[in-house]
């Protein structure tokens, strides 16, 4: 009867946190979300190289039982992988075509990604945000992600004296003054 009970428990896979901690020495598993800004401003100077180095450092600092996901964001977000503890796989994600795009920065998108991942995670998230911290990425009264975040690390790759401006929009309006000036270009800086 005891053997049958143990087989049933093995297939049921009950969650027993105290037993798990006894076997792992009390080490807690973390779910790390690495948010990597891929907006156009990241191409300036050595920002992208600093950002990739910071992302690789975040991967290297993972514990043996920690799981991580890499999220790129600009005007949209993209979750690049499922949660994994395989550091080689995480480095491969970083090396496989992650690069700055022509998009603008939107921290709202980064926080939406965190909320989406938090929906599927059974534990609080540890977030690493790597960006040049463009002010144009903050839209109105934007708040911190509503999902459970236990730790937040901010990595600024812009440097101290970097100018903080961007071209946020450009559009052409057809205005007829004369045949000599058929268009007008409006640029928002």
PDB file of N, CA, C and O in Angstrom, residues 107-178:
ATOM      1  N   UNK A 107       8.685  52.890 -22.465  1.00  0.00           N
ATOM      2  CA  UNK A 107       8.790  52.101 -21.246  1.00  0.00           C
ATOM      3  C   UNK A 107       7.464  51.442 -20.902  1.00  0.00           C
ATOM      4  O   UNK A 107       7.426  50.436 -20.199  1.00  0.00           O
ATOM      5  N   UNK A 108       6.360  51.997 -21.425  1.00  0.00           N
ATOM      6  CA  UNK A 108       5.062  51.350 -21.262  1.00  0.00           C
ATOM      7  C   UNK A 108       5.102  49.953 -21.846  1.00  0.00           C
ATOM      8  O   UNK A 108       4.591  48.999 -21.255  1.00  0.00           O
ATOM      9  N   UNK A 109       5.725  49.809 -23.019  1.00  0.00           N
ATOM     10  CA  UNK A 109       5.832  48.493 -23.646  1.00  0.00           C
ATOM     11  C   UNK A 109       6.683  47.542 -22.801  1.00  0.00           C
ATOM     12  O   UNK A 109       6.360  46.370 -22.655  1.00  0.00           O
ATOM     13  N   UNK A 110       7.772  48.048 -22.241  1.00  0.00           N
ATOM     14  CA  UNK A 110       8.619  47.208 -21.388  1.00  0.00           C
ATOM     15  C   UNK A 110       7.832  46.710 -20.185  1.00  0.00           C
ATOM     16  O   UNK A 110       7.901  45.526 -19.827  1.00  0.00           O
ATOM     17  N   UNK A 111       7.051  47.596 -19.562  1.00  0.00           N
ATOM     18  CA  UNK A 111       6.290  47.204 -18.381  1.00  0.00           C
ATOM     19  C   UNK A 111       5.129  46.280 -18.738  1.00  0.00           C
ATOM     20  O   UNK A 111       4.734  45.432 -17.937  1.00  0.00           O
ATOM     21  N   UNK A 112       4.580  46.418 -19.942  1.00  0.00           N
ATOM     22  CA  UNK A 112       3.546  45.475 -20.396  1.00  0.00           C
ATOM     23  C   UNK A 112       4.126  44.072 -20.527  1.00  0.00           C
ATOM     24  O   UNK A 112       3.475  43.086 -20.199  1.00  0.00           O
ATOM     25  N   UNK A 113       5.352  43.993 -21.018  1.00  0.00           N
ATOM     26  CA  UNK A 113       6.007  42.681 -21.130  1.00  0.00           C
ATOM     27  C   UNK A 113       6.194  42.058 -19.753  1.00  0.00           C
ATOM     28  O   UNK A 113       5.963  40.853 -19.573  1.00  0.00           O
ATOM     29  N   UNK A 114       6.591  42.867 -18.775  1.00  0.00           N
ATOM     30  CA  UNK A 114       6.765  42.356 -17.408  1.00  0.00           C
ATOM     31  C   UNK A 114       5.437  41.845 -16.865  1.00  0.00           C
ATOM     32  O   UNK A 114       5.365  40.764 -16.267  1.00  0.00           O
ATOM     33  N   UNK A 115       4.367  42.588 -17.092  1.00  0.00           N
ATOM     34  CA  UNK A 115       3.051  42.154 -16.627  1.00  0.00           C
ATOM     35  C   UNK A 115       2.616  40.867 -17.310  1.00  0.00           C
ATOM     36  O   UNK A 115       2.044  39.981 -16.673  1.00  0.00           O
ATOM     37  N   UNK A 116       2.901  40.737 -18.600  1.00  0.00           N
ATOM     38  CA  UNK A 116       2.552  39.511 -19.341  1.00  0.00           C
ATOM     39  C   UNK A 116       3.314  38.314 -18.775  1.00  0.00           C
ATOM     40  O   UNK A 116       2.741  37.243 -18.574  1.00  0.00           O
ATOM     41  N   UNK A 117       4.600  38.478 -18.516  1.00  0.00           N
ATOM     42  CA  UNK A 117       5.404  37.383 -17.965  1.00  0.00           C
ATOM     43  C   UNK A 117       4.946  37.050 -16.548  1.00  0.00           C
ATOM     44  O   UNK A 117       4.897  35.884 -16.156  1.00  0.00           O
ATOM     45  N   UNK A 118       4.575  38.068 -15.763  1.00  0.00           N
ATOM     46  CA  UNK A 118       4.119  37.852 -14.390  1.00  0.00           C
ATOM     47  C   UNK A 118       2.842  37.017 -14.350  1.00  0.00           C
ATOM     48  O   UNK A 118       2.626  36.252 -13.408  1.00  0.00           O
ATOM     49  N   UNK A 119       1.996  37.143 -15.380  1.00  0.00           N
ATOM     50  CA  UNK A 119       0.770  36.347 -15.443  1.00  0.00           C
ATOM     51  C   UNK A 119       1.076  34.856 -15.475  1.00  0.00           C
ATOM     52  O   UNK A 119       0.318  34.054 -14.938  1.00  0.00           O
ATOM     53  N   UNK A 120       2.173  34.484 -16.131  1.00  0.00           N
ATOM     54  CA  UNK A 120       2.518  33.077 -16.304  1.00  0.00           C
ATOM     55  C   UNK A 120       3.527  32.572 -15.287  1.00  0.00           C
ATOM     56  O   UNK A 120       3.871  31.394 -15.295  1.00  0.00           O
ATOM     57  N   UNK A 121       4.022  33.443 -14.428  1.00  0.00           N
ATOM     58  CA  UNK A 121       5.051  33.047 -13.470  1.00  0.00           C
ATOM     59  C   UNK A 121       4.433  32.833 -12.095  1.00  0.00           C
ATOM     60  O   UNK A 121       3.589  33.600 -11.662  1.00  0.00           O
ATOM     61  N   UNK A 122       4.892  31.800 -11.417  1.00  0.00           N
ATOM     62  CA  UNK A 122       4.373  31.481 -10.089  1.00  0.00           C
ATOM     63  C   UNK A 122       5.154  32.193  -8.987  1.00  0.00           C
ATOM     64  O   UNK A 122       4.861  32.010  -7.824  1.00  0.00           O
ATOM     65  N   UNK A 123       6.147  32.976  -9.339  1.00  0.00           N
ATOM     66  CA  UNK A 123       6.969  33.647  -8.331  1.00  0.00           C
ATOM     67  C   UNK A 123       7.220  35.082  -8.739  1.00  0.00           C
ATOM     68  O   UNK A 123       7.072  35.444  -9.906  1.00  0.00           O
ATOM     69  N   UNK A 124       7.617  35.931  -7.787  1.00  0.00           N
ATOM     70  CA  UNK A 124       7.931  37.325  -8.121  1.00  0.00           C
ATOM     71  C   UNK A 124       9.100  37.405  -9.097  1.00  0.00           C
ATOM     72  O   UNK A 124       9.972  36.543  -9.117  1.00  0.00           O
ATOM     73  N   UNK A 125       9.095  38.459  -9.888  1.00  0.00           N
ATOM     74  CA  UNK A 125      10.110  38.632 -10.914  1.00  0.00           C
ATOM     75  C   UNK A 125      11.247  39.521 -10.419  1.00  0.00           C
ATOM     76  O   UNK A 125      11.045  40.422  -9.618  1.00  0.00           O
ATOM     77  N   UNK A 126      12.415  39.260 -10.940  1.00  0.00           N
ATOM     78  CA  UNK A 126      13.576  40.125 -10.743  1.00  0.00           C
ATOM     79  C   UNK A 126      13.842  40.765 -12.101  1.00  0.00           C
ATOM     80  O   UNK A 126      14.122  40.070 -13.075  1.00  0.00           O
ATOM     81  N   UNK A 127      13.723  42.087 -12.188  1.00  0.00           N
ATOM     82  CA  UNK A 127      13.773  42.789 -13.468  1.00  0.00           C
ATOM     83  C   UNK A 127      15.088  43.551 -13.607  1.00  0.00           C
ATOM     84  O   UNK A 127      15.506  44.247 -12.687  1.00  0.00           O
ATOM     85  N   UNK A 128      15.720  43.418 -14.780  1.00  0.00           N
ATOM     86  CA  UNK A 128      16.913  44.188 -15.134  1.00  0.00           C
ATOM     87  C   UNK A 128      16.545  45.006 -16.371  1.00  0.00           C
ATOM     88  O   UNK A 128      16.280  44.451 -17.429  1.00  0.00           O
ATOM     89  N   UNK A 129      16.482  46.334 -16.225  1.00  0.00           N
ATOM     90  CA  UNK A 129      16.140  47.227 -17.332  1.00  0.00           C
ATOM     91  C   UNK A 129      17.415  47.875 -17.844  1.00  0.00           C
ATOM     92  O   UNK A 129      18.084  48.601 -17.114  1.00  0.00           O
ATOM     93  N   UNK A 130      17.742  47.612 -19.115  1.00  0.00           N
ATOM     94  CA  UNK A 130      18.949  48.144 -19.744  1.00  0.00           C
ATOM     95  C   UNK A 130      18.517  49.126 -20.822  1.00  0.00           C
ATOM     96  O   UNK A 130      17.884  48.750 -21.806  1.00  0.00           O
ATOM     97  N   UNK A 131      18.861  50.407 -20.630  1.00  0.00           N
ATOM     98  CA  UNK A 131      18.393  51.447 -21.541  1.00  0.00           C
ATOM     99  C   UNK A 131      19.288  52.678 -21.441  1.00  0.00           C
ATOM    100  O   UNK A 131      20.102  52.797 -20.530  1.00  0.00           O
ATOM    101  N   UNK A 132      19.095  53.600 -22.390  1.00  0.00           N
ATOM    102  CA  UNK A 132      19.777  54.891 -22.302  1.00  0.00           C
ATOM    103  C   UNK A 132      18.881  55.936 -21.634  1.00  0.00           C
ATOM    104  O   UNK A 132      19.226  57.102 -21.562  1.00  0.00           O
ATOM    105  N   UNK A 133      17.730  55.513 -21.153  1.00  0.00           N
ATOM    106  CA  UNK A 133      16.806  56.320 -20.350  1.00  0.00           C
ATOM    107  C   UNK A 133      16.364  57.606 -21.029  1.00  0.00           C
ATOM    108  O   UNK A 133      16.400  58.688 -20.444  1.00  0.00           O
ATOM    109  N   UNK A 134      15.906  57.500 -22.251  1.00  0.00           N
ATOM    110  CA  UNK A 134      15.381  58.655 -22.975  1.00  0.00           C
ATOM    111  C   UNK A 134      14.081  59.120 -22.334  1.00  0.00           C
ATOM    112  O   UNK A 134      13.177  58.330 -22.089  1.00  0.00           O
ATOM    113  N   UNK A 135      13.986  60.412 -22.061  1.00  0.00           N
ATOM    114  CA  UNK A 135      12.779  60.977 -21.445  1.00  0.00           C
ATOM    115  C   UNK A 135      11.570  60.821 -22.349  1.00  0.00           C
ATOM    116  O   UNK A 135      10.443  60.733 -21.876  1.00  0.00           O
ATOM    117  N   UNK A 136      11.791  60.768 -23.647  1.00  0.00           N
ATOM    118  CA  UNK A 136      10.680  60.645 -24.586  1.00  0.00           C
ATOM    119  C   UNK A 136       9.972  59.300 -24.452  1.00  0.00           C
ATOM    120  O   UNK A 136       8.857  59.137 -24.926  1.00  0.00           O
ATOM    121  N   UNK A 137      10.579  58.339 -23.788  1.00  0.00           N
ATOM    122  CA  UNK A 137       9.962  57.021 -23.611  1.00  0.00           C
ATOM    123  C   UNK A 137       8.924  56.970 -22.517  1.00  0.00           C
ATOM    124  O   UNK A 137       8.177  56.010 -22.399  1.00  0.00           O
ATOM    125  N   UNK A 138       8.856  58.025 -21.705  1.00  0.00           N
ATOM    126  CA  UNK A 138       7.879  58.073 -20.622  1.00  0.00           C
ATOM    127  C   UNK A 138       6.644  58.782 -21.141  1.00  0.00           C
ATOM    128  O   UNK A 138       6.699  59.944 -21.510  1.00  0.00           O
ATOM    129  N   UNK A 139       5.522  58.082 -21.161  1.00  0.00           N
ATOM    130  CA  UNK A 139       4.286  58.641 -21.703  1.00  0.00           C
ATOM    131  C   UNK A 139       3.333  58.987 -20.574  1.00  0.00           C
ATOM    132  O   UNK A 139       2.805  58.104 -19.911  1.00  0.00           O
ATOM    133  N   UNK A 140       3.136  60.259 -20.339  1.00  0.00           N
ATOM    134  CA  UNK A 140       2.151  60.713 -19.359  1.00  0.00           C
ATOM    135  C   UNK A 140       2.412  60.180 -17.960  1.00  0.00           C
ATOM    136  O   UNK A 140       3.526  60.167 -17.475  1.00  0.00           O
ATOM    137  N   UNK A 141       1.360  59.679 -17.319  1.00  0.00           N
ATOM    138  CA  UNK A 141       1.450  59.164 -15.953  1.00  0.00           C
ATOM    139  C   UNK A 141       1.599  57.664 -15.994  1.00  0.00           C
ATOM    140  O   UNK A 141       0.675  56.922 -15.697  1.00  0.00           O
ATOM    141  N   UNK A 142       2.740  57.240 -16.347  1.00  0.00           N
ATOM    142  CA  UNK A 142       3.023  55.816 -16.490  1.00  0.00           C
ATOM    143  C   UNK A 142       3.543  55.285 -15.172  1.00  0.00           C
ATOM    144  O   UNK A 142       4.362  55.891 -14.520  1.00  0.00           O
ATOM    145  N   UNK A 143       3.064  54.121 -14.794  1.00  0.00           N
ATOM    146  CA  UNK A 143       3.481  53.552 -13.522  1.00  0.00           C
ATOM    147  C   UNK A 143       4.354  52.331 -13.695  1.00  0.00           C
ATOM    148  O   UNK A 143       4.587  51.837 -14.796  1.00  0.00           O
ATOM    149  N   UNK A 144       4.816  51.860 -12.575  1.00  0.00           N
ATOM    150  CA  UNK A 144       5.624  50.645 -12.516  1.00  0.00           C
ATOM    151  C   UNK A 144       4.722  49.462 -12.834  1.00  0.00           C
ATOM    152  O   UNK A 144       3.516  49.525 -12.641  1.00  0.00           O
ATOM    153  N   UNK A 145       5.279  48.342 -13.349  1.00  0.00           N
ATOM    154  CA  UNK A 145       4.428  47.194 -13.672  1.00  0.00           C
ATOM    155  C   UNK A 145       3.633  46.724 -12.455  1.00  0.00           C
ATOM    156  O   UNK A 145       4.133  46.747 -11.331  1.00  0.00           O
ATOM    157  N   UNK A 146       2.384  46.287 -12.695  1.00  0.00           N
ATOM    158  CA  UNK A 146       1.523  45.885 -11.588  1.00  0.00           C
ATOM    159  C   UNK A 146       1.805  44.456 -11.128  1.00  0.00           C
ATOM    160  O   UNK A 146       1.313  44.055 -10.090  1.00  0.00           O
ATOM    161  N   UNK A 147       2.559  43.682 -11.879  1.00  0.00           N
ATOM    162  CA  UNK A 147       2.878  42.321 -11.473  1.00  0.00           C
ATOM    163  C   UNK A 147       3.845  42.302 -10.311  1.00  0.00           C
ATOM    164  O   UNK A 147       4.460  43.310  -9.976  1.00  0.00           O
ATOM    165  N   UNK A 148       3.986  41.152  -9.658  1.00  0.00           N
ATOM    166  CA  UNK A 148       4.883  41.073  -8.503  1.00  0.00           C
ATOM    167  C   UNK A 148       6.356  41.144  -8.923  1.00  0.00           C
ATOM    168  O   UNK A 148       6.843  40.281  -9.638  1.00  0.00           O
ATOM    169  N   UNK A 149       7.024  42.201  -8.512  1.00  0.00           N
ATOM    170  CA  UNK A 149       8.446  42.388  -8.816  1.00  0.00           C
ATOM    171  C   UNK A 149       9.191  42.465  -7.489  1.00  0.00           C
ATOM    172  O   UNK A 149       8.930  43.340  -6.669  1.00  0.00           O
ATOM    173  N   UNK A 150      10.110  41.529  -7.279  1.00  0.00           N
ATOM    174  CA  UNK A 150      10.827  41.492  -6.005  1.00  0.00           C
ATOM    175  C   UNK A 150      12.115  42.301  -6.040  1.00  0.00           C
ATOM    176  O   UNK A 150      12.596  42.738  -5.003  1.00  0.00           O
ATOM    177  N   UNK A 151      12.674  42.497  -7.228  1.00  0.00           N
ATOM    178  CA  UNK A 151      13.958  43.180  -7.352  1.00  0.00           C
ATOM    179  C   UNK A 151      13.979  43.918  -8.680  1.00  0.00           C
ATOM    180  O   UNK A 151      13.536  43.380  -9.695  1.00  0.00           O
ATOM    181  N   UNK A 152      14.471  45.156  -8.686  1.00  0.00           N
ATOM    182  CA  UNK A 152      14.537  45.949  -9.918  1.00  0.00           C
ATOM    183  C   UNK A 152      15.915  46.577 -10.012  1.00  0.00           C
ATOM    184  O   UNK A 152      16.359  47.264  -9.098  1.00  0.00           O
ATOM    185  N   UNK A 153      16.595  46.320 -11.122  1.00  0.00           N
ATOM    186  CA  UNK A 153      17.922  46.895 -11.356  1.00  0.00           C
ATOM    187  C   UNK A 153      17.865  47.701 -12.648  1.00  0.00           C
ATOM    188  O   UNK A 153      17.395  47.221 -13.673  1.00  0.00           O
ATOM    189  N   UNK A 154      18.375  48.926 -12.588  1.00  0.00           N
ATOM    190  CA  UNK A 154      18.381  49.813 -13.741  1.00  0.00           C
ATOM    191  C   UNK A 154      19.816  49.998 -14.208  1.00  0.00           C
ATOM    192  O   UNK A 154      20.684  50.355 -13.421  1.00  0.00           O
ATOM    193  N   UNK A 155      20.064  49.756 -15.503  1.00  0.00           N
ATOM    194  CA  UNK A 155      21.394  49.928 -16.082  1.00  0.00           C
ATOM    195  C   UNK A 155      21.307  51.047 -17.121  1.00  0.00           C
ATOM    196  O   UNK A 155      20.665  50.892 -18.158  1.00  0.00           O
ATOM    197  N   UNK A 156      21.953  52.185 -16.828  1.00  0.00           N
ATOM    198  CA  UNK A 156      21.970  53.341 -17.728  1.00  0.00           C
ATOM    199  C   UNK A 156      23.223  53.259 -18.596  1.00  0.00           C
ATOM    200  O   UNK A 156      24.335  53.336 -18.090  1.00  0.00           O
ATOM    201  N   UNK A 157      23.041  53.101 -19.901  1.00  0.00           N
ATOM    202  CA  UNK A 157      24.181  52.968 -20.811  1.00  0.00           C
ATOM    203  C   UNK A 157      24.511  54.278 -21.532  1.00  0.00           C
ATOM    204  O   UNK A 157      25.412  54.314 -22.361  1.00  0.00           O
ATOM    205  N   UNK A 158      23.805  55.366 -21.205  1.00  0.00           N
ATOM    206  CA  UNK A 158      24.011  56.633 -21.908  1.00  0.00           C
ATOM    207  C   UNK A 158      25.196  57.417 -21.380  1.00  0.00           C
ATOM    208  O   UNK A 158      25.829  58.149 -22.124  1.00  0.00           O
ATOM    209  N   UNK A 159      25.505  57.295 -20.126  1.00  0.00           N
ATOM    210  CA  UNK A 159      26.557  58.121 -19.548  1.00  0.00           C
ATOM    211  C   UNK A 159      25.958  59.344 -18.887  1.00  0.00           C
ATOM    212  O   UNK A 159      24.783  59.664 -19.069  1.00  0.00           O
ATOM    213  N   UNK A 160      26.771  60.059 -18.147  1.00  0.00           N
ATOM    214  CA  UNK A 160      26.277  61.183 -17.341  1.00  0.00           C
ATOM    215  C   UNK A 160      25.926  62.409 -18.155  1.00  0.00           C
ATOM    216  O   UNK A 160      24.928  63.058 -17.914  1.00  0.00           O
ATOM    217  N   UNK A 161      26.749  62.795 -19.108  1.00  0.00           N
ATOM    218  CA  UNK A 161      26.571  64.065 -19.812  1.00  0.00           C
ATOM    219  C   UNK A 161      25.932  63.912 -21.191  1.00  0.00           C
ATOM    220  O   UNK A 161      26.114  64.757 -22.052  1.00  0.00           O
ATOM    221  N   UNK A 162      25.186  62.838 -21.401  1.00  0.00           N
ATOM    222  CA  UNK A 162      24.578  62.616 -22.708  1.00  0.00           C
ATOM    223  C   UNK A 162      23.363  63.521 -22.885  1.00  0.00           C
ATOM    224  O   UNK A 162      22.554  63.669 -21.976  1.00  0.00           O
ATOM    225  N   UNK A 163      23.227  64.168 -24.047  1.00  0.00           N
ATOM    226  CA  UNK A 163      22.027  64.972 -24.289  1.00  0.00           C
ATOM    227  C   UNK A 163      20.813  64.057 -24.349  1.00  0.00           C
ATOM    228  O   UNK A 163      20.902  62.919 -24.816  1.00  0.00           O
ATOM    229  N   UNK A 164      19.688  64.540 -23.866  1.00  0.00           N
ATOM    230  CA  UNK A 164      18.496  63.701 -23.791  1.00  0.00           C
ATOM    231  C   UNK A 164      17.396  64.302 -24.651  1.00  0.00           C
ATOM    232  O   UNK A 164      16.447  64.889 -24.167  1.00  0.00           O
ATOM    233  N   UNK A 165      17.540  64.176 -25.948  1.00  0.00           N
ATOM    234  CA  UNK A 165      16.540  64.648 -26.888  1.00  0.00           C
ATOM    235  C   UNK A 165      16.382  63.608 -27.990  1.00  0.00           C
ATOM    236  O   UNK A 165      17.216  62.735 -28.171  1.00  0.00           O
ATOM    237  N   UNK A 166      15.278  63.722 -28.700  1.00  0.00           N
ATOM    238  CA  UNK A 166      15.014  62.785 -29.781  1.00  0.00           C
ATOM    239  C   UNK A 166      14.088  63.437 -30.797  1.00  0.00           C
ATOM    240  O   UNK A 166      13.388  64.390 -30.480  1.00  0.00           O
ATOM    241  N   UNK A 167      14.097  62.932 -32.012  1.00  0.00           N
ATOM    242  CA  UNK A 167      13.115  63.320 -33.019  1.00  0.00           C
ATOM    243  C   UNK A 167      11.947  62.371 -32.819  1.00  0.00           C
ATOM    244  O   UNK A 167      12.048  61.180 -33.092  1.00  0.00           O
ATOM    245  N   UNK A 168      10.845  62.882 -32.283  1.00  0.00           N
ATOM    246  CA  UNK A 168       9.723  62.019 -31.953  1.00  0.00           C
ATOM    247  C   UNK A 168       8.723  61.867 -33.092  1.00  0.00           C
ATOM    248  O   UNK A 168       7.848  61.015 -33.034  1.00  0.00           O
ATOM    249  N   UNK A 169       8.852  62.685 -34.117  1.00  0.00           N
ATOM    250  CA  UNK A 169       7.946  62.534 -35.243  1.00  0.00           C
ATOM    251  C   UNK A 169       8.305  63.464 -36.382  1.00  0.00           C
ATOM    252  O   UNK A 169       8.874  64.531 -36.168  1.00  0.00           O
ATOM    253  N   UNK A 170       7.977  63.050 -37.571  1.00  0.00           N
ATOM    254  CA  UNK A 170       8.165  63.879 -38.760  1.00  0.00           C
ATOM    255  C   UNK A 170       7.021  63.569 -39.713  1.00  0.00           C
ATOM    256  O   UNK A 170       6.669  62.413 -39.912  1.00  0.00           O
ATOM    257  N   UNK A 171       6.419  64.610 -40.253  1.00  0.00           N
ATOM    258  CA  UNK A 171       5.319  64.393 -41.199  1.00  0.00           C
ATOM    259  C   UNK A 171       5.278  65.523 -42.218  1.00  0.00           C
ATOM    260  O   UNK A 171       5.759  66.619 -41.956  1.00  0.00           O
ATOM    261  N   UNK A 172       4.693  65.222 -43.313  1.00  0.00           N
ATOM    262  CA  UNK A 172       4.602  66.189 -44.396  1.00  0.00           C
ATOM    263  C   UNK A 172       3.137  66.559 -44.589  1.00  0.00           C
ATOM    264  O   UNK A 172       2.264  65.694 -44.635  1.00  0.00           O
ATOM    265  N   UNK A 173       2.872  67.874 -44.665  1.00  0.00           N
ATOM    266  CA  UNK A 173       1.528  68.359 -44.936  1.00  0.00           C
ATOM    267  C   UNK A 173       1.536  69.091 -46.264  1.00  0.00           C
ATOM    268  O   UNK A 173       2.386  69.935 -46.517  1.00  0.00           O
ATOM    269  N   UNK A 174       0.605  68.764 -47.080  1.00  0.00           N
ATOM    270  CA  UNK A 174       0.481  69.431 -48.366  1.00  0.00           C
ATOM    271  C   UNK A 174      -0.190  70.782 -48.150  1.00  0.00           C
ATOM    272  O   UNK A 174      -1.323  70.861 -47.707  1.00  0.00           O
ATOM    273  N   UNK A 175       0.538  71.838 -48.360  1.00  0.00           N
ATOM    274  CA  UNK A 175       0.013  73.191 -48.249  1.00  0.00           C
ATOM    275  C   UNK A 175       0.404  73.920 -49.535  1.00  0.00           C
ATOM    276  O   UNK A 175       1.579  73.967 -49.882  1.00  0.00           O
ATOM    277  N   UNK A 176      -0.571  74.460 -50.211  1.00  0.00           N
ATOM    278  CA  UNK A 176      -0.278  75.119 -51.473  1.00  0.00           C
ATOM    279  C   UNK A 176      -0.098  76.605 -51.226  1.00  0.00           C
ATOM    280  O   UNK A 176      -1.039  77.330 -50.925  1.00  0.00           O
ATOM    281  N   UNK A 177       1.167  77.035 -51.292  1.00  0.00           N
ATOM    282  CA  UNK A 177       1.473  78.458 -51.252  1.00  0.00           C
ATOM    283  C   UNK A 177       1.599  78.960 -52.674  1.00  0.00           C
ATOM    284  O   UNK A 177       0.963  79.895 -53.083  1.00  0.00           O
ATOM    285  N   UNK A 178       2.483  78.307 -53.340  1.00  0.00           N
ATOM    286  CA  UNK A 178       2.716  78.567 -54.759  1.00  0.00           C
ATOM    287  C   UNK A 178       3.243  77.273 -55.344  1.00  0.00           C
ATOM    288  O   UNK A 178       3.570  76.344 -54.611  1.00  0.00           O
TER     289      UNK A 178
END
